[in-house]
Short mmCIF file of C-alpha atoms and ligand atoms in Angstrom, two decimals:
data_model
loop_
_atom_site.label_atom_id
_atom_site.label_comp_id
_atom_site.label_asym_id
_atom_site.label_seq_id
_atom_site.Cartn_x
_atom_site.Cartn_y
_atom_site.Cartn_z
CA MET A 1 -99.26 34.12 80.33
CA ASN A 2 -98.89 30.55 80.12
CA LYS A 3 -95.35 29.35 81.22
CA GLY A 4 -92.89 27.93 78.31
CA LYS A 5 -92.15 24.47 78.43
CA PHE A 6 -88.20 23.83 79.49
CA ILE A 7 -86.77 20.61 77.05
CA THR A 8 -83.03 19.14 77.36
CA LEU A 9 -81.03 17.32 75.12
CA GLU A 10 -78.43 14.71 76.73
CA GLY A 11 -76.21 12.16 75.08
CA ILE A 12 -72.52 11.15 75.65
CA ASP A 13 -70.19 13.74 73.70
CA GLY A 14 -70.74 12.86 69.64
CA ALA A 15 -74.16 11.93 69.90
CA GLY A 16 -75.85 14.83 67.89
CA LYS A 17 -77.37 16.86 70.47
CA SER A 18 -76.08 20.40 68.85
CA THR A 19 -76.92 19.05 65.62
CA HIS A 20 -80.79 19.00 66.62
CA MET A 21 -80.93 22.57 68.27
CA GLY A 22 -81.36 24.64 65.79
CA TRP A 23 -83.68 22.47 63.88
CA LEU A 24 -85.83 22.20 67.33
CA LYS A 25 -85.65 26.07 67.40
CA SER A 26 -87.06 26.35 64.10
CA LEU A 27 -89.85 23.28 64.66
CA LEU A 28 -91.05 25.00 67.56
CA GLU A 29 -91.33 28.74 66.09
CA GLY A 30 -93.00 27.25 63.12
CA TRP A 31 -95.37 26.26 65.81
CA GLY A 32 -95.82 29.33 67.19
CA TYR A 33 -93.34 29.49 70.00
CA GLY A 34 -91.09 31.44 71.45
CA VAL A 35 -87.98 29.84 71.51
CA ALA A 36 -84.60 30.25 73.51
CA LEU A 37 -81.41 28.00 72.97
CA THR A 38 -79.09 27.79 75.94
CA ARG A 39 -76.81 25.03 76.94
CA GLU A 40 -74.47 23.66 80.40
CA PRO A 41 -72.19 24.11 81.41
CA GLY A 42 -72.68 27.90 80.43
CA GLY A 43 -75.63 30.20 79.65
CA THR A 44 -74.53 33.02 81.57
CA PRO A 45 -71.41 34.88 81.60
CA LEU A 46 -70.28 33.23 84.55
CA GLY A 47 -71.42 29.73 83.49
CA GLU A 48 -68.99 30.42 80.21
CA ARG A 49 -66.17 30.93 81.97
CA LEU A 50 -66.83 28.31 84.45
CA ARG A 51 -67.35 25.99 81.02
CA ASP A 52 -63.52 27.41 80.25
CA LEU A 53 -62.30 25.96 83.55
CA LEU A 54 -64.51 22.66 83.37
CA LEU A 55 -63.67 21.87 80.02
CA HIS A 56 -59.91 22.45 79.60
CA ARG A 57 -58.26 19.64 78.01
CA ASP A 58 -55.04 20.10 80.27
CA ARG A 59 -56.73 20.59 83.55
CA ARG A 60 -58.28 17.65 85.70
CA LEU A 61 -60.34 18.51 88.77
CA ASN A 62 -61.61 16.23 91.68
CA PRO A 63 -64.98 15.04 90.58
CA GLU A 64 -66.51 16.64 93.21
CA THR A 65 -64.94 19.67 92.47
CA GLU A 66 -66.41 19.33 88.85
CA ALA A 67 -69.97 18.56 90.29
CA LEU A 68 -70.34 21.62 92.53
CA LEU A 69 -68.92 23.81 89.83
CA MET A 70 -71.30 22.27 87.87
CA PHE A 71 -74.50 22.91 89.89
CA ALA A 72 -73.01 26.03 90.58
CA ALA A 73 -73.25 27.21 87.11
CA ARG A 74 -76.82 25.95 87.18
CA ARG A 75 -78.07 27.88 89.95
CA GLU A 76 -76.80 31.59 88.15
CA HIS A 77 -78.45 29.82 84.78
CA LEU A 78 -81.84 28.96 86.30
CA ASP A 79 -82.19 32.98 88.27
CA LYS A 80 -80.79 34.39 85.03
CA VAL A 81 -82.13 32.56 81.84
CA ILE A 82 -83.90 29.70 82.64
CA TYR A 83 -86.89 30.91 84.72
CA PRO A 84 -87.04 34.34 83.45
CA ALA A 85 -87.42 32.76 79.73
CA LEU A 86 -89.73 30.38 80.83
CA ASP A 87 -92.02 33.12 82.65
CA ARG A 88 -92.14 35.43 79.64
CA GLY A 89 -93.99 32.45 78.10
CA GLU A 90 -90.92 31.12 75.83
CA TRP A 91 -90.00 27.47 75.46
CA VAL A 92 -86.04 26.56 76.54
CA ILE A 93 -83.92 24.02 74.60
CA CYS A 94 -81.20 23.55 76.79
CA ASP A 95 -77.91 21.34 75.42
CA ARG A 96 -77.61 19.09 78.68
CA PHE A 97 -79.07 19.61 81.93
CA THR A 98 -78.82 17.94 85.71
CA ASP A 99 -78.90 14.38 84.34
CA ALA A 100 -75.75 15.08 82.61
CA SER A 101 -74.54 15.71 86.42
CA PHE A 102 -75.79 12.17 87.40
CA ALA A 103 -74.28 10.54 84.03
CA TYR A 104 -71.02 12.16 84.19
CA GLN A 105 -70.11 13.10 87.56
CA GLY A 106 -72.12 10.13 88.87
CA GLY A 107 -72.01 7.49 86.51
CA GLY A 108 -68.85 8.50 84.92
CA SER A 109 -66.69 9.54 87.70
CA GLY A 110 -68.16 7.86 90.68
CA VAL A 111 -69.47 10.76 92.81
CA SER A 112 -72.30 9.81 95.03
CA ILE A 113 -75.58 9.56 93.81
CA GLU A 114 -76.91 10.97 97.39
CA LYS A 115 -74.60 13.61 97.28
CA LEU A 116 -75.47 14.92 93.69
CA ARG A 117 -79.58 14.35 95.02
CA ILE A 118 -78.56 17.16 97.37
CA LEU A 119 -77.16 19.80 95.18
CA GLU A 120 -80.11 19.05 92.82
CA ARG A 121 -82.63 19.59 95.80
CA TRP A 122 -80.54 22.63 96.84
CA VAL A 123 -80.20 24.29 93.36
CA GLN A 124 -82.95 23.50 91.75
CA GLN A 125 -86.01 22.07 94.44
CA ASP A 126 -88.71 20.19 92.35
CA PHE A 127 -87.84 21.93 89.09
CA GLN A 128 -87.00 19.12 85.87
CA PRO A 129 -87.48 19.54 82.69
CA ASP A 130 -90.53 18.76 81.03
CA LEU A 131 -89.25 16.79 78.62
CA THR A 132 -85.79 15.10 77.74
CA PHE A 133 -84.66 13.79 74.65
CA TYR A 134 -81.92 11.06 75.41
CA ILE A 135 -80.18 10.51 72.05
CA ASP A 136 -78.75 7.45 72.67
CA VAL A 137 -75.50 6.24 70.64
CA THR A 138 -72.78 3.33 71.34
CA VAL A 139 -69.46 4.51 72.12
CA GLU A 140 -68.02 3.01 69.07
CA THR A 141 -70.34 5.63 67.17
CA ALA A 142 -69.79 8.66 69.17
CA ARG A 143 -66.23 8.24 68.76
CA ASP A 144 -66.23 7.40 64.91
CA ARG A 145 -68.27 10.86 64.67
CA LEU A 146 -65.72 12.84 67.00
CA GLY A 147 -63.20 11.37 64.93
CA GLY A 148 -62.93 14.89 63.28
CA VAL A 149 -62.69 16.75 66.19
CA ARG A 150 -58.97 18.52 66.25
CA HIS A 151 -58.83 19.63 70.01
CA ALA A 152 -60.65 16.96 72.17
CA ASP A 153 -61.85 18.46 75.48
CA ARG A 154 -61.28 17.53 78.69
CA PHE A 155 -64.27 14.83 78.75
CA GLU A 156 -63.85 13.66 74.92
CA GLN A 157 -59.96 12.86 75.86
CA GLU A 158 -61.81 9.69 78.39
CA HIS A 159 -61.27 6.31 77.68
CA ASP A 160 -64.14 4.14 76.33
CA GLY A 161 -64.79 2.84 79.68
CA PHE A 162 -66.14 6.34 81.24
CA PHE A 163 -68.28 6.58 78.31
CA GLN A 164 -69.56 3.19 78.78
CA ARG A 165 -70.47 3.98 82.36
CA VAL A 166 -71.48 7.33 81.45
CA ARG A 167 -74.15 5.82 79.02
CA GLY A 168 -75.04 3.40 81.33
CA ALA A 169 -76.14 6.12 84.07
CA TYR A 170 -78.41 7.56 81.12
CA LEU A 171 -79.82 4.36 80.37
CA ALA A 172 -80.57 3.80 83.83
CA ARG A 173 -82.31 7.35 84.08
CA ALA A 174 -84.51 6.80 81.57
CA ALA A 175 -85.90 3.47 82.69
CA GLN A 176 -86.43 5.62 85.98
CA TRP A 177 -88.14 8.14 84.54
CA PRO A 178 -89.95 6.88 81.17
CA GLY A 179 -92.21 9.57 81.11
CA ARG A 180 -90.04 12.67 81.12
CA ILE A 181 -87.06 10.83 79.08
CA ARG A 182 -87.44 9.96 75.76
CA VAL A 183 -84.62 7.42 74.72
CA ILE A 184 -84.34 8.68 70.51
CA ASP A 185 -82.01 5.89 68.73
CA GLY A 186 -79.22 8.51 67.42
CA ASN A 187 -77.53 5.48 65.48
CA ARG A 188 -79.95 6.17 62.67
CA PRO A 189 -80.19 8.92 60.10
CA ILE A 190 -80.49 12.77 61.07
CA PRO A 191 -84.01 12.98 59.23
CA ASP A 192 -85.26 9.61 60.76
CA ILE A 193 -84.22 11.19 64.21
CA GLN A 194 -86.13 14.51 63.66
CA LYS A 195 -89.13 12.78 63.01
CA GLU A 196 -89.23 10.96 66.48
CA LEU A 197 -88.11 14.49 67.83
CA GLU A 198 -91.33 15.99 66.21
CA LEU A 199 -93.69 13.24 66.94
CA ASN A 200 -92.69 13.22 70.64
CA LEU A 201 -93.10 16.84 71.09
CA SER A 202 -96.54 17.29 69.35
CA ILE A 203 -97.81 14.45 71.90
CA VAL A 204 -96.60 15.79 75.13
CA CYS A 205 -96.26 19.20 74.54
CA LYS A 206 -98.40 20.97 71.90
P1 ADP B 330 -72.89 16.49 70.36
O1 ADP B 330 -73.09 17.57 70.67
O2 ADP B 330 -74.09 15.47 71.02
O3 ADP B 330 -71.49 16.12 71.21
P2 ADP B 330 -72.85 16.85 67.55
O4 ADP B 330 -74.33 17.29 66.99
O5 ADP B 330 -71.88 17.57 67.75
O6 ADP B 330 -73.00 16.19 68.85
O7 ADP B 330 -72.07 15.62 66.30
C1 ADP B 330 -71.18 15.14 66.24
C2 ADP B 330 -70.88 15.01 65.09
O8 ADP B 330 -71.72 13.69 64.26
C3 ADP B 330 -71.38 15.90 63.78
O9 ADP B 330 -70.10 15.95 62.88
C4 ADP B 330 -72.32 16.04 63.09
O10 ADP B 330 -72.83 16.50 62.18
C5 ADP B 330 -72.68 14.25 63.20
N1 ADP B 330 -73.88 13.48 63.56
C6 ADP B 330 -74.68 14.07 64.26
N2 ADP B 330 -75.94 13.37 64.00
C7 ADP B 330 -75.87 12.49 63.37
C8 ADP B 330 -76.63 11.41 62.86
N3 ADP B 330 -77.63 10.82 63.18
N4 ADP B 330 -75.78 10.60 61.76
C9 ADP B 330 -74.75 10.65 61.12
N5 ADP B 330 -73.75 11.69 61.80
C10 ADP B 330 -74.27 12.42 62.73
P1 TYD B 331 -70.82 19.68 75.09
O1 TYD B 331 -71.93 20.78 75.41
O2 TYD B 331 -72.00 18.45 74.85
O3 TYD B 331 -69.60 19.96 74.50
P2 TYD B 331 -69.51 19.84 72.90
O4 TYD B 331 -69.80 21.44 72.68
O5 TYD B 331 -68.26 19.78 72.77
O6 TYD B 331 -70.45 19.07 72.35
O7 TYD B 331 -70.72 19.30 76.74
C1 TYD B 331 -69.68 19.84 77.54
C2 TYD B 331 -69.09 18.45 78.59
O8 TYD B 331 -69.49 18.57 79.87
C3 TYD B 331 -69.47 17.30 78.00
O9 TYD B 331 -68.45 16.42 78.10
C4 TYD B 331 -70.19 16.98 79.54
C5 TYD B 331 -69.95 17.71 80.32
N1 TYD B 331 -70.57 17.72 81.61
C6 TYD B 331 -70.55 17.56 83.12
O10 TYD B 331 -69.74 16.42 82.84
N2 TYD B 331 -71.86 17.57 83.79
C7 TYD B 331 -72.80 18.00 83.71
O11 TYD B 331 -73.43 18.69 84.23
C8 TYD B 331 -73.08 18.87 82.47
C9 TYD B 331 -74.12 19.77 82.21
C10 TYD B 331 -71.43 18.63 81.15
#
């Protein structure tokens, strides 16, 4: 059986990733593929517990501790969920993956890129998503969209300068890997964005 494809969604908080997850699943199922939706941090019982610790609004961890926990959750996620689903021939759509560690812990919080690369190699060797959609919005747009969130989590409480750095790190990674990471202008209406997601998926993966 052919291996499935691994698709990841990235963007700053409020970019609109979660909005497209279910839609992407329906689209791919319509093309005849089995699809698993998952997210990081999370996706396994351990990962979801780590997610609670990492996103707790009153807890601020050392950024390197944060990075180590993100990659620990990822190791478990790959082993228990992502690799088995791909081996069964399913497509896996993951709300955030390793690009988020480079953008948030690296760009946002200043953890050294060399240390993150060591963790990346340790945890996933050469494994990378087949395709990553980076949904790019301005920090102002993201703030407006999250305006209705009553209990912002630990990251959503960060100041605009933090998110500018995270966005800059995402854009730099997208420029470094233009084949894998597609920059999608997320400031547009949802149907326009989904048209572009569909076009990219049909070209790259069908
Ligand atoms: P994320 O998962 O990236 O944090 P969400 O998908 O939860 O973002 O979207 C945040 C908010 O913005 C939601 O209320 C959602 O309905 C809204 N939203 C998402 N995409 C768009 C868009 N293209 N235009 C307007 N509002 C959007
Ligand atoms: P997210 O799933 O986007 O939260 P929400 O459901 O509120 O949209 O993301 C959780 C947070 O975790 C997000 O602020 C980014 C952060 N994060 C990192 O800092 N590093 C990582 O490696 C990952 C996967 C997420």
